[in-house]
Structure formats: C-alpha cells, structure tokens
Amino acid sequence: MNEVNKNNLMLEVKNLKKSFGNREILKGISFSIKAGETVGIIGPSGCGKSTILKLLCNLIEPDGGEIIKYSNDISLVFQGSALLNSLTVKENLSLALRNKHLSKREEAEIIAEKLKLVGLSNFANSYPAQLSGGQQKRTSFARAIVIDPKIIFYDEPTTGLDPILSTIIEDYIITLSDQLRAAAIVVTHQLSTWTRTTDRLILLHAGEIKWQGKPQEALETADPYMRQFALSSRDGPILVG
Amino acid sequence: MTSIKTKSLNIIGYPIHSLENNLMGMFKHIGQVLIIYYYTLKFIFQGKIDYKETFKQSYMIGVKSFFVVSITALFTGFAMSLQISRELVLFGADTAIGGVVSLALIREIGPITAGVMVAGRVGSSIAAELTTMMITEQIDALKVMKINPIEYLVVPRYMAGILMMPILSIYAMAVGLIAGIIVAQVAANVQPATFLDSVQQTILDRDFEVHFLKSFINATIIIIFSCNIGLHTRGGAEDVGIATTRAVVWSMTGIFIANYIVTALTFIPR
Ligand SMILES: Nc1ncnc2c1ncn2[C@@H]1O[C@H](COP(=O)(O)OP(=O)(O)O)[C@@H](O)[C@H]1O
Ligand SMILES: [Mg+2]
C-alpha cells in the first residue's frame, strides 16, 4: 500500500478531454476516488460513460487532461462480457492471472474460490458460448476480481440482468469494496445499483459533470438535471433523441 | 459525409481522389504490418512463445490444410505435366520431362499452391477470428489484463505458419510429382525410372533453398497481413466479412508479387 498517497487517493482525473471526429464527448472532466470508495457515474446513453472507463484503462488516448493511478492492479468489467471465446471459464480466469506467475496449485485455488463466489463452480470447464448472458456476466465479473484489483471499473454490471441477479452482483460490488478496499467506478442506469453500491454519484451530460453528491441527496436535490434523472422524467433540461 | 465530397468532384477528380485514398490506405497498411512484424520477431527472440497455443494453431493451419492442398496440387500437377509432356515429346526431349516438371514444382508450383490454399483457408479464418475479437472487445480485455495481443495472438499463429508452410509446400510438390509421373507415363510413355532419373539430374540443393525461402515468405505474408487486418478492424458484424475478404486479397497479391521477386533474384542457368 506504499504507493497510496497521504490522502488515500487511488485515482485522480484532471480536466479529461476526448473528441471523436469533431464531436466533443468529454469537455474537461475532473474527479478523484479514494481507496475503498465507490463512485457511480450516471447519464444518458451516449454521453461518454464507457469512454471515460476506456480512457482510464488506456484503451484509448485522451485529447487532453491527466489521469493519475496509484496502483497498477486495475480491472474493468466490460459492458459486453468480453470473455475470450476460445477459452473455458477457468482458462479465462487463468489468463487474468498470467502476469502473477503463481504456481499451478495456487492459481487453481484462487480460481475455484472466485468461481464459488459467483456461483459458477460447476461451469469451470464450459465455454462462454455455452453460458447464459447472466452467467457470462458473472464470469466476466469473476475474471475482473481474480487479481484482487486495487482499482476496478464496472460498465453497466447489472444491465439486462433479472432483479435477483442484479442484487447478487450489487452485493459482490459492495463486498469487494469492503474486503479489498478497492477504489471503484460503477457506470449504471439502474437506480437500485447506484443507491445500493455507491458512496458518491456523478451525473454526466453533454460532456460535463452536471451534478455530484451522495446517492441519498440525489433523490432529494432540486437540481433540475439530477431531479429529471432520479425521477426518470421526460420533462427537464436533458433532451433525448 | 464522404458522399457530399465525392459529388462535388468532377469526373477527372474522382478517380484521382480515390487513387489517393487507396495509396494512403496502402502505405498505412504496410506501416502497420511492419510494426506488427517487428514486435512478433521481438517476442520470438525473447523466447515469449506459448508452445501449447503454437501446437493448437499448427493443427489448425497445417493439418487441416492437407486435404485441400492434396487436391489442388494433384490437379495442378496433372495439368502442368500434360502440357509439358506433350510439348517436349514433339521436340523428342522425352527424357527431360521429369526435370522440367520437378523444377517447376519445386521452385514455383509447390510453394504457390500451398500458399494460395493457406491464404484462402487460414488467412480468412485468422482475419475473421481477430476481427470478431476486436468487435466484441476481447482484445481490449487482453490489454486491460496487461497481455500483449501480439504476443498472445500473433506469435503462436506466426510460429505455426512458418513451421507448417514448408511442410505443406514440400507435400504439395510431392503430390504434384506423383501426378507428373502418372501423366508422363500415360501421355508420353515415359517410364517412372526415366522420369526420376531426369529429376535427379536437374534438381540442385539451391532449388530446395528457393522452395523453403518461398514458403517462409508466404507464411510471413499470410499470417502477418491477416493478423494486421484483424487487429485494425473496428465496427460491427458486417466488418468481419469485409476483413476476411481483404485478408485473402492482400495475402494472395502479396504471395504472387513476392514469388516473382524471389524467382527473379534466385534464377540460375543450368
Ligand atoms: N471509437 C469511437 N469512435 C467514434 N465514436 C465513438 C467511439 N466510441 C464511442 N463513440 C461515441 O462517443 C459517444 C459516447 O459513447 P459511450 O462512451 O460508449 O457512451 P455511453 O455513455 O452510453 O457509455 C457515443 O456517441 C458514441 O457513438
Ligand atoms: Mg456505455
């Protein structure tokens, strides 16, 4: 933990900018996350939530600004599961551990433990194509947490899951941040997900942070943007379509 | 956007505009290919080779290509020997048939037949597989896990390619030779012993060197071009088909050009 600075910060983002062609998606976004803290990012579809996560994972280059990460143990749960199709569930998890150079036994133990956590012990030797969407998502989840990340990003982890499975995934997110003291970002559209899992919420719209605060405050605020979002209303400053 | 641009161009301007685009695209592609090839060689020299995956790929590339290579080599051998036998018989040079046929097989037909079949079978499947992995963010997942996609995906395919291609080429040559022996006897009444005698007198070690050089180059072109196209395609499902076609066209064009260059540079009068 010596890499963590005095303020316990795990991630700092300063004035992050990104355009695709002449469309400015992010117009200078700044925020920071401490160890053990979970930040929710919400906002209309196409506002750049996944883009932020891809920038944070170095999958795309920012046009401006700064990203400081205080750990190299970073995981991303992709919006689609992004499992390697040619590998079994077990092999997918093993791939994530490749750079840890563990003994075969240690590796097998860790993988078994994580698969048990997500309830997929019986599917260790299945291929992704043989799993349901929910099972793929849970595998993707297990793959992300198998390295005990210090920074973890979830891109719509509960979208498309039934309410029970959503609750299970939300519980994992909470458990993980408690157990590992990881800094986390949860991108989500689902009210239950951000009210249950996050310590702080950021509302993104038109390339800017329009509102941020605690999830409880989000439900009560008079801010027109946040209010429209929390009430799922079509009337308000956010125009869709 | 581009359609507006195109419309404003005159009849003379349009092809120039598109030629320019094609040239730019070609240079970009060649640049990307060189970068991928550089890293592939670097990982190989560093010993970062996944042998299990190389074995798996060797099976996909090599073993599964034997059938198609057999068929094409057999019929190419038939056609070529028939042509050569009939011509040489007219000149009373029956005893040279074996030499000419085997020379063509070892220096040209063997490598090119195997190359074209592998480009069609393997180049297309590599491009389709890697493009699908790009589109479904599997490659991004590798990067987040700090696994280099070139090391993980390209190196084993390339190793398998340079291992299996010479075997397939020499096999294509052997099949073609058998076809030649059959045709020479049936069409020109040349005994197998005479045929093989002529082969022995004509073929030099140099010819085998050219053969292996060509198969090495063919494997390099097919695997690296196809991987490059796969790793640079973004978009949706329809792009998988486009990438596949591009991989086959680029690989085959590359093979034919390289084949000529090697032939020209290594020609030896007998
Ligand atoms: N690689 C890309 N090239 C061009 N445009 C992109 C690319 N990735 C995302 N975009 C665009 O950027 C916007 C934000 O996308 P994204 O971050 O995926 O939105 P979301 O908030 O729904 O996750 C969208 O309008 C999308 O079309
Ligand atoms: Mg998204």
mmCIF file of C-alpha atoms in Angstrom, chain A residues 54 57 59 72 74-76 78-80 82-87 91-92 95-96 98-99 143, chain B residues 50 52-53 56 129 132-133 136-147 151-153 234:
data_model
loop_
_atom_site.group_PDB
_atom_site.id
_atom_site.type_symbol
_atom_site.label_atom_id
_atom_site.label_comp_id
_atom_site.label_asym_id
_atom_site.label_seq_id
_atom_site.Cartn_x
_atom_site.Cartn_y
_atom_site.Cartn_z
ATOM 1 C CA LYS A 54 -11.758 3.183 -21.650
ATOM 2 C CA CYS A 57 -7.807 1.777 -18.802
ATOM 3 C CA LEU A 59 -7.619 1.626 -24.240
ATOM 4 C CA ASN A 72 -1.313 -0.985 -11.401
ATOM 5 C CA ILE A 74 -6.672 -2.436 -12.429
ATOM 6 C CA SER A 75 -9.682 -4.349 -13.719
ATOM 7 C CA LEU A 76 -12.585 -3.489 -15.950
ATOM 8 C CA PHE A 78 -16.879 -4.670 -19.773
ATOM 9 C CA GLN A 79 -20.360 -3.618 -20.795
ATOM 10 C CA GLY A 80 -20.473 -6.728 -23.023
ATOM 11 C CA ALA A 82 -15.665 -9.578 -23.452
ATOM 12 C CA LEU A 83 -14.736 -13.128 -22.450
ATOM 13 C CA LEU A 84 -12.277 -14.947 -24.688
ATOM 14 C CA ASN A 85 -14.495 -17.247 -26.722
ATOM 15 C CA SER A 86 -11.809 -19.820 -27.395
ATOM 16 C CA LEU A 87 -11.154 -20.374 -23.696
ATOM 17 C CA GLU A 91 -8.952 -20.568 -18.642
ATOM 18 C CA ASN A 92 -10.394 -17.069 -18.882
ATOM 19 C CA LEU A 95 -5.418 -15.678 -18.289
ATOM 20 C CA ALA A 96 -6.082 -12.760 -15.959
ATOM 21 C CA ARG A 98 -0.933 -14.914 -16.184
ATOM 22 C CA ASN A 99 1.266 -12.000 -15.147
ATOM 23 C CA ARG A 143 -12.259 -12.582 -14.151
ATOM 24 C CA ASP B 50 3.258 -20.080 -25.964
ATOM 25 C CA LYS B 52 0.619 -25.040 -26.255
ATOM 26 C CA GLU B 53 -1.089 -22.379 -28.354
ATOM 27 C CA LYS B 56 -3.046 -25.788 -31.395
ATOM 28 C CA GLU B 129 -11.379 -14.541 -35.684
ATOM 29 C CA THR B 132 -14.566 -10.700 -34.066
ATOM 30 C CA MET B 133 -12.298 -10.460 -31.036
ATOM 31 C CA THR B 136 -16.519 -7.983 -29.025
ATOM 32 C CA GLU B 137 -13.806 -6.188 -27.011
ATOM 33 C CA GLN B 138 -11.851 -9.399 -26.331
ATOM 34 C CA ILE B 139 -8.667 -7.642 -27.467
ATOM 35 C CA ASP B 140 -9.412 -4.708 -25.150
ATOM 36 C CA ALA B 141 -9.921 -7.244 -22.360
ATOM 37 C CA LEU B 142 -6.447 -8.647 -23.070
ATOM 38 C CA LYS B 143 -4.950 -5.162 -22.886
ATOM 39 C CA VAL B 144 -6.642 -4.445 -19.554
ATOM 40 C CA MET B 145 -5.183 -7.731 -18.263
ATOM 41 C CA LYS B 146 -1.791 -6.444 -19.468
ATOM 42 C CA ILE B 147 -1.455 -9.194 -22.039
ATOM 43 C CA GLU B 151 2.465 -11.866 -28.048
ATOM 44 C CA TYR B 152 -0.700 -13.749 -27.210
ATOM 45 C CA LEU B 153 -2.359 -13.947 -30.633
ATOM 46 C CA ARG B 234 -13.302 -1.756 -35.802
#
